[in-house]
Amino acid sequence: MKNRAIAELFERIADMMEIQGESSFRVNAYRRGAQALESLQEDVARLRDEERLREVPGIGEGMAARIVEFLDTGRVSQHDDLLKKVPEGLLELRHVGGLGPKTLAMLHDKLKITGREDLVKALEAGKLDGLPGMGEKKIENLKKNLAFQAEASGRVALGVAWPMIEEIMELLGAKVKVMQLSPAGSLRRMRETVGDLDLLAATTRPEAALEAFVKLPMVQRVLGHGDTKASVVMEGGLQVDLRAVPPESYGAALQYFTGSREHNVRLREMARKVGLKINEYGVFKGEERVAGDTEESVYASLGLPWIPPEMREDRGEIDAALENRLPKLIELSDMRADLHCHTKASDGELTIEQLADEAIKRGYKYAAVTDHSASAGYAGGLQPARLLKHIEAIHAFNKTQNKIHLLAGTESDIRADGSLDYPDELLARLDWVVASIHSSFTKDPTGRLIKALEHPATCVLGHPTGRLILEREGYELDWDALFQAAVRTGKAIEINANYHRLDLDDVRARQASGMGIPILINTDMHRADNFDQMKFGIGVARRAWLTAADVVNTWEWKKFEAWRKKVKRD
DNA sequence: GCCGTTTTCGGCCCGACTGTTTTCAGTCG
């Protein structure tokens, strides 16, 4: 699967062309092409085989040829040619704050800077003094930003950013009377990682809001502080931007700062064609302001229904909105169950009873106890005798109350040979089997997952790629083969809602569901508060355009039971 | 480089902030 690799290559080509002073339109064309490849659900190699590359919006004659070249030879000659003119090290400097393409080109030209080391030396030697556009402050900032980048953490996981923005909003809300306060940006779109936090305030006194913001206790450094906008770096290195707008512009600003950039560009192109102009203050016809107090009004001015933030990625949502076929996205309140939960029996913290209580608190009607299996020694996996007792205990608990149905299940390791981790007769006694790979990641994962799907006892694949966000790439899978096996067997695939995993991801979940594969959203909880990560799984599902009907654990108990009995064929 | 209910050529989103500038370029989102 080369989609990502080619997307990254196109990004690099765009960066290098920019430094070369190429037309920004050509540069943007490459960025659009990269974005298109990244959102692509199909394998780009297959598109090529079927001569359908040109059908992808943003891929024209030129980029199609480069994709073909890469697939055939593993290289793109244009990229290699550019690398001869723009050193690799220069590209990395592109991400240092304040260093854009123009400055880099100038530094390369005048000082023969080819990378970070060169730049640090040149700065120490005072060689930047007197260069065009290089004043005292700029050089000072450059030194700071270089040092800062060296220790900066980069992107953070959604689940890390979430509580931070909640805390900031609470502190800010208590200090200043703002009319409305909302997260925006990739956080509001529920992207799996975020590079910074965007916050929007609607207020008649922007200066007070910004002043309070830059003085929040967790602010480490103020990057900028103007009349309507301030940027700071929080403890831990995460950048947070606050934008303050007048209340009548709140909708337009929220729309604008939620993005994505690609989505917004599309909207503004549409606006231009009908003689409107959209900016963060509203929608304008000439001088006249025709919309902008709410997001709905902005979309309505283009003849569109409101589009949920999670869909705003320029992945076809605007066409869908135009044709009035936006799905009614799943919501957290639709969830009736969590079907991947651990207890004290293996490596969880709660007893069966406590687990049930916590599930009931969240409004669930059923849940599955899925402790680790025999060979999962690292996680206190249950040997067969203990599992038998565990099953009995769970079934006994069900008889003591009628608020919730607990399923006696397992999260069975998929062993290196693709077999499940208990004898068939024991698996047959379980109500529910989640099958997951936890070891031997490189040993034919596709084949093992398919074999696990084909086992009659298996109900669902847990965290199918094994990835850990920002830590570990998932194993390479043959998605076509895997999804076809899921379709053939009727089994489900999980969106693991733990924010370290979010596995399936949005693109794959959309593809799987589109093929008719039942999707589950589970937290894989080990502690009570893990249950609250369900919202991140819902975020992935919404980004995948899923409705409640697409997700098995929104179903009523009776419907679920009928499905479960059909799927689990012992 | 891509694209077409105004176009196969001529367009391509828009504004804030900073710093180096006497009127604007570069960067960023």
mmCIF file of N, CA, C and O in Angstrom, chain A residues 515-555:
data_model
loop_
_atom_site.group_PDB
_atom_site.id
_atom_site.type_symbol
_atom_site.label_atom_id
_atom_site.label_comp_id
_atom_site.label_asym_id
_atom_site.label_seq_id
_atom_site.Cartn_x
_atom_site.Cartn_y
_atom_site.Cartn_z
ATOM 1 N N MET A 515 -18.396 -1.462 2.680
ATOM 2 C CA MET A 515 -18.484 -2.809 2.110
ATOM 3 C C MET A 515 -19.523 -3.647 2.842
ATOM 4 O O MET A 515 -19.702 -4.823 2.530
ATOM 5 N N GLY A 516 -20.158 -3.061 3.844
ATOM 6 C CA GLY A 516 -21.200 -3.770 4.569
ATOM 7 C C GLY A 516 -20.700 -4.510 5.800
ATOM 8 O O GLY A 516 -21.428 -5.302 6.392
ATOM 9 N N ILE A 517 -19.445 -4.266 6.195
ATOM 10 C CA ILE A 517 -18.899 -4.953 7.367
ATOM 11 C C ILE A 517 -19.438 -4.294 8.644
ATOM 12 O O ILE A 517 -19.370 -3.074 8.777
ATOM 13 N N PRO A 518 -19.988 -5.096 9.557
ATOM 14 C CA PRO A 518 -20.466 -4.523 10.818
ATOM 15 C C PRO A 518 -19.293 -3.936 11.616
ATOM 16 O O PRO A 518 -18.243 -4.565 11.718
ATOM 17 N N ILE A 519 -19.493 -2.747 12.150
ATOM 18 C CA ILE A 519 -18.444 -2.077 12.919
ATOM 19 C C ILE A 519 -18.833 -2.059 14.391
ATOM 20 O O ILE A 519 -20.002 -1.884 14.733
ATOM 21 N N LEU A 520 -17.831 -2.263 15.262
ATOM 22 C CA LEU A 520 -18.048 -2.084 16.700
ATOM 23 C C LEU A 520 -17.173 -0.931 17.164
ATOM 24 O O LEU A 520 -16.078 -0.743 16.643
ATOM 25 N N ILE A 521 -17.645 -0.185 18.141
ATOM 26 C CA ILE A 521 -16.780 0.801 18.794
ATOM 27 C C ILE A 521 -16.642 0.384 20.255
ATOM 28 O O ILE A 521 -17.635 0.342 20.989
ATOM 29 N N ASN A 522 -15.430 0.036 20.650
ATOM 30 C CA ASN A 522 -15.170 -0.461 22.000
ATOM 31 C C ASN A 522 -14.032 0.311 22.646
ATOM 32 O O ASN A 522 -13.114 0.740 21.945
ATOM 33 N N THR A 523 -14.085 0.419 23.980
ATOM 34 C CA THR A 523 -13.012 1.185 24.623
ATOM 35 C C THR A 523 -11.814 0.324 25.016
ATOM 36 O O THR A 523 -10.755 0.863 25.300
ATOM 37 N N ASP A 524 -11.980 -1.017 25.093
ATOM 38 C CA ASP A 524 -10.856 -1.831 25.563
ATOM 39 C C ASP A 524 -10.485 -1.381 26.975
ATOM 40 O O ASP A 524 -9.321 -1.290 27.324
ATOM 41 N N MET A 525 -11.497 -1.097 27.775
ATOM 42 C CA MET A 525 -11.254 -0.447 29.065
ATOM 43 C C MET A 525 -10.542 -1.366 30.069
ATOM 44 O O MET A 525 -10.766 -2.575 30.105
ATOM 45 N N HIS A 526 -9.667 -0.754 30.856
ATOM 46 C CA HIS A 526 -9.011 -1.461 31.946
ATOM 47 C C HIS A 526 -9.328 -0.801 33.278
ATOM 48 O O HIS A 526 -9.149 -1.382 34.330
ATOM 49 N N ARG A 527 -9.767 0.472 33.230
ATOM 50 C CA ARG A 527 -10.136 1.216 34.441
ATOM 51 C C ARG A 527 -11.458 1.923 34.173
ATOM 52 O O ARG A 527 -11.815 2.157 33.018
ATOM 53 N N ALA A 528 -12.124 2.317 35.238
ATOM 54 C CA ALA A 528 -13.454 2.934 35.090
ATOM 55 C C ALA A 528 -13.425 4.122 34.137
ATOM 56 O O ALA A 528 -14.263 4.244 33.242
ATOM 57 N N ASP A 529 -12.432 4.992 34.307
ATOM 58 C CA ASP A 529 -12.454 6.213 33.482
ATOM 59 C C ASP A 529 -12.117 5.931 32.011
ATOM 60 O O ASP A 529 -12.375 6.773 31.154
ATOM 61 N N ASN A 530 -11.590 4.759 31.731
ATOM 62 C CA ASN A 530 -11.352 4.402 30.323
ATOM 63 C C ASN A 530 -12.642 4.382 29.516
ATOM 64 O O ASN A 530 -12.650 4.597 28.308
ATOM 65 N N PHE A 531 -13.761 4.087 30.208
ATOM 66 C CA PHE A 531 -15.053 4.086 29.524
ATOM 67 C C PHE A 531 -15.304 5.414 28.794
ATOM 68 O O PHE A 531 -15.970 5.457 27.772
ATOM 69 N N ASP A 532 -14.747 6.490 29.357
ATOM 70 C CA ASP A 532 -15.024 7.822 28.792
ATOM 71 C C ASP A 532 -14.276 8.072 27.493
ATOM 72 O O ASP A 532 -14.474 9.102 26.847
ATOM 73 N N GLN A 533 -13.406 7.133 27.132
ATOM 74 C CA GLN A 533 -12.730 7.297 25.843
ATOM 75 C C GLN A 533 -13.632 6.920 24.675
ATOM 76 O O GLN A 533 -13.247 7.082 23.523
ATOM 77 N N MET A 534 -14.816 6.429 24.999
ATOM 78 C CA MET A 534 -15.759 6.099 23.929
ATOM 79 C C MET A 534 -15.938 7.286 22.979
ATOM 80 O O MET A 534 -16.089 7.117 21.772
ATOM 81 N N LYS A 535 -15.889 8.506 23.509
ATOM 82 C CA LYS A 535 -16.102 9.689 22.653
ATOM 83 C C LYS A 535 -15.057 9.785 21.535
ATOM 84 O O LYS A 535 -15.364 10.295 20.456
ATOM 85 N N PHE A 536 -13.858 9.277 21.800
ATOM 86 C CA PHE A 536 -12.841 9.335 20.740
ATOM 87 C C PHE A 536 -13.153 8.327 19.635
ATOM 88 O O PHE A 536 -12.937 8.601 18.454
ATOM 89 N N GLY A 537 -13.660 7.168 20.033
ATOM 90 C CA GLY A 537 -14.088 6.183 19.039
ATOM 91 C C GLY A 537 -15.256 6.713 18.218
ATOM 92 O O GLY A 537 -15.324 6.504 16.998
ATOM 93 N N ILE A 538 -16.163 7.401 18.893
ATOM 94 C CA ILE A 538 -17.291 8.027 18.188
ATOM 95 C C ILE A 538 -16.753 9.059 17.193
ATOM 96 O O ILE A 538 -17.248 9.176 16.067
ATOM 97 N N GLY A 539 -15.717 9.776 17.597
ATOM 98 C CA GLY A 539 -15.106 10.760 16.695
ATOM 99 C C GLY A 539 -14.589 10.098 15.424
ATOM 100 O O GLY A 539 -14.823 10.582 14.316
ATOM 101 N N VAL A 540 -13.909 8.957 15.589
ATOM 102 C CA VAL A 540 -13.419 8.229 14.413
ATOM 103 C C VAL A 540 -14.597 7.806 13.539
ATOM 104 O O VAL A 540 -14.581 7.977 12.316
ATOM 105 N N ALA A 541 -15.632 7.276 14.178
ATOM 106 C CA ALA A 541 -16.795 6.786 13.427
ATOM 107 C C ALA A 541 -17.463 7.931 12.665
ATOM 108 O O ALA A 541 -17.884 7.774 11.517
ATOM 109 N N ARG A 542 -17.557 9.085 13.297
ATOM 110 C CA ARG A 542 -18.174 10.237 12.621
ATOM 111 C C ARG A 542 -17.296 10.712 11.463
ATOM 112 O O ARG A 542 -17.790 11.101 10.415
ATOM 113 N N ARG A 543 -15.990 10.683 11.671
ATOM 114 C CA ARG A 543 -15.081 11.029 10.570
ATOM 115 C C ARG A 543 -15.183 10.008 9.441
ATOM 116 O O ARG A 543 -14.818 10.299 8.310
ATOM 117 N N ALA A 544 -15.667 8.802 9.778
ATOM 118 C CA ALA A 544 -15.847 7.753 8.765
ATOM 119 C C ALA A 544 -17.267 7.772 8.197
ATOM 120 O O ALA A 544 -17.651 6.850 7.489
ATOM 121 N N TRP A 545 -18.029 8.802 8.542
ATOM 122 C CA TRP A 545 -19.397 8.979 8.020
ATOM 123 C C TRP A 545 -20.356 7.904 8.512
ATOM 124 O O TRP A 545 -21.352 7.602 7.858
ATOM 125 N N LEU A 546 -20.092 7.264 9.646
ATOM 126 C CA LEU A 546 -20.952 6.166 10.084
ATOM 127 C C LEU A 546 -22.211 6.672 10.772
ATOM 128 O O LEU A 546 -22.187 7.683 11.484
ATOM 129 N N THR A 547 -23.299 5.958 10.564
ATOM 130 C CA THR A 547 -24.544 6.216 11.273
ATOM 131 C C THR A 547 -24.655 5.214 12.414
ATOM 132 O O THR A 547 -23.885 4.251 12.489
ATOM 133 N N ALA A 548 -25.634 5.428 13.297
ATOM 134 C CA ALA A 548 -25.838 4.491 14.405
ATOM 135 C C ALA A 548 -26.114 3.089 13.865
ATOM 136 O O ALA A 548 -25.621 2.097 14.403
ATOM 137 N N ALA A 549 -26.863 2.996 12.782
ATOM 138 C CA ALA A 549 -27.222 1.676 12.246
ATOM 139 C C ALA A 549 -25.990 0.886 11.799
ATOM 140 O O ALA A 549 -25.993 -0.341 11.816
ATOM 141 N N ASP A 550 -24.931 1.587 11.412
ATOM 142 C CA ASP A 550 -23.713 0.910 10.950
ATOM 143 C C ASP A 550 -22.930 0.278 12.090
ATOM 144 O O ASP A 550 -22.025 -0.524 11.846
ATOM 145 N N VAL A 551 -23.225 0.676 13.320
ATOM 146 C CA VAL A 551 -22.413 0.271 14.467
ATOM 147 C C VAL A 551 -23.211 -0.678 15.357
ATOM 148 O O VAL A 551 -24.244 -0.315 15.922
ATOM 149 N N VAL A 552 -22.714 -1.902 15.467
ATOM 150 C CA VAL A 552 -23.457 -2.977 16.122
ATOM 151 C C VAL A 552 -23.830 -2.629 17.562
ATOM 152 O O VAL A 552 -24.949 -2.893 17.996
ATOM 153 N N ASN A 553 -22.888 -2.055 18.305
ATOM 154 C CA ASN A 553 -23.215 -1.826 19.714
ATOM 155 C C ASN A 553 -24.054 -0.577 19.983
ATOM 156 O O ASN A 553 -24.096 -0.078 21.089
ATOM 157 N N THR A 554 -24.759 -0.110 18.967
ATOM 158 C CA THR A 554 -25.857 0.837 19.204
ATOM 159 C C THR A 554 -27.196 0.096 19.173
ATOM 160 O O THR A 554 -28.225 0.658 19.507
ATOM 161 N N TRP A 555 -27.142 -1.154 18.729
ATOM 162 C CA TRP A 555 -28.394 -1.881 18.507
ATOM 163 C C TRP A 555 -29.053 -2.273 19.816
ATOM 164 O O TRP A 555 -28.381 -2.493 20.828
#
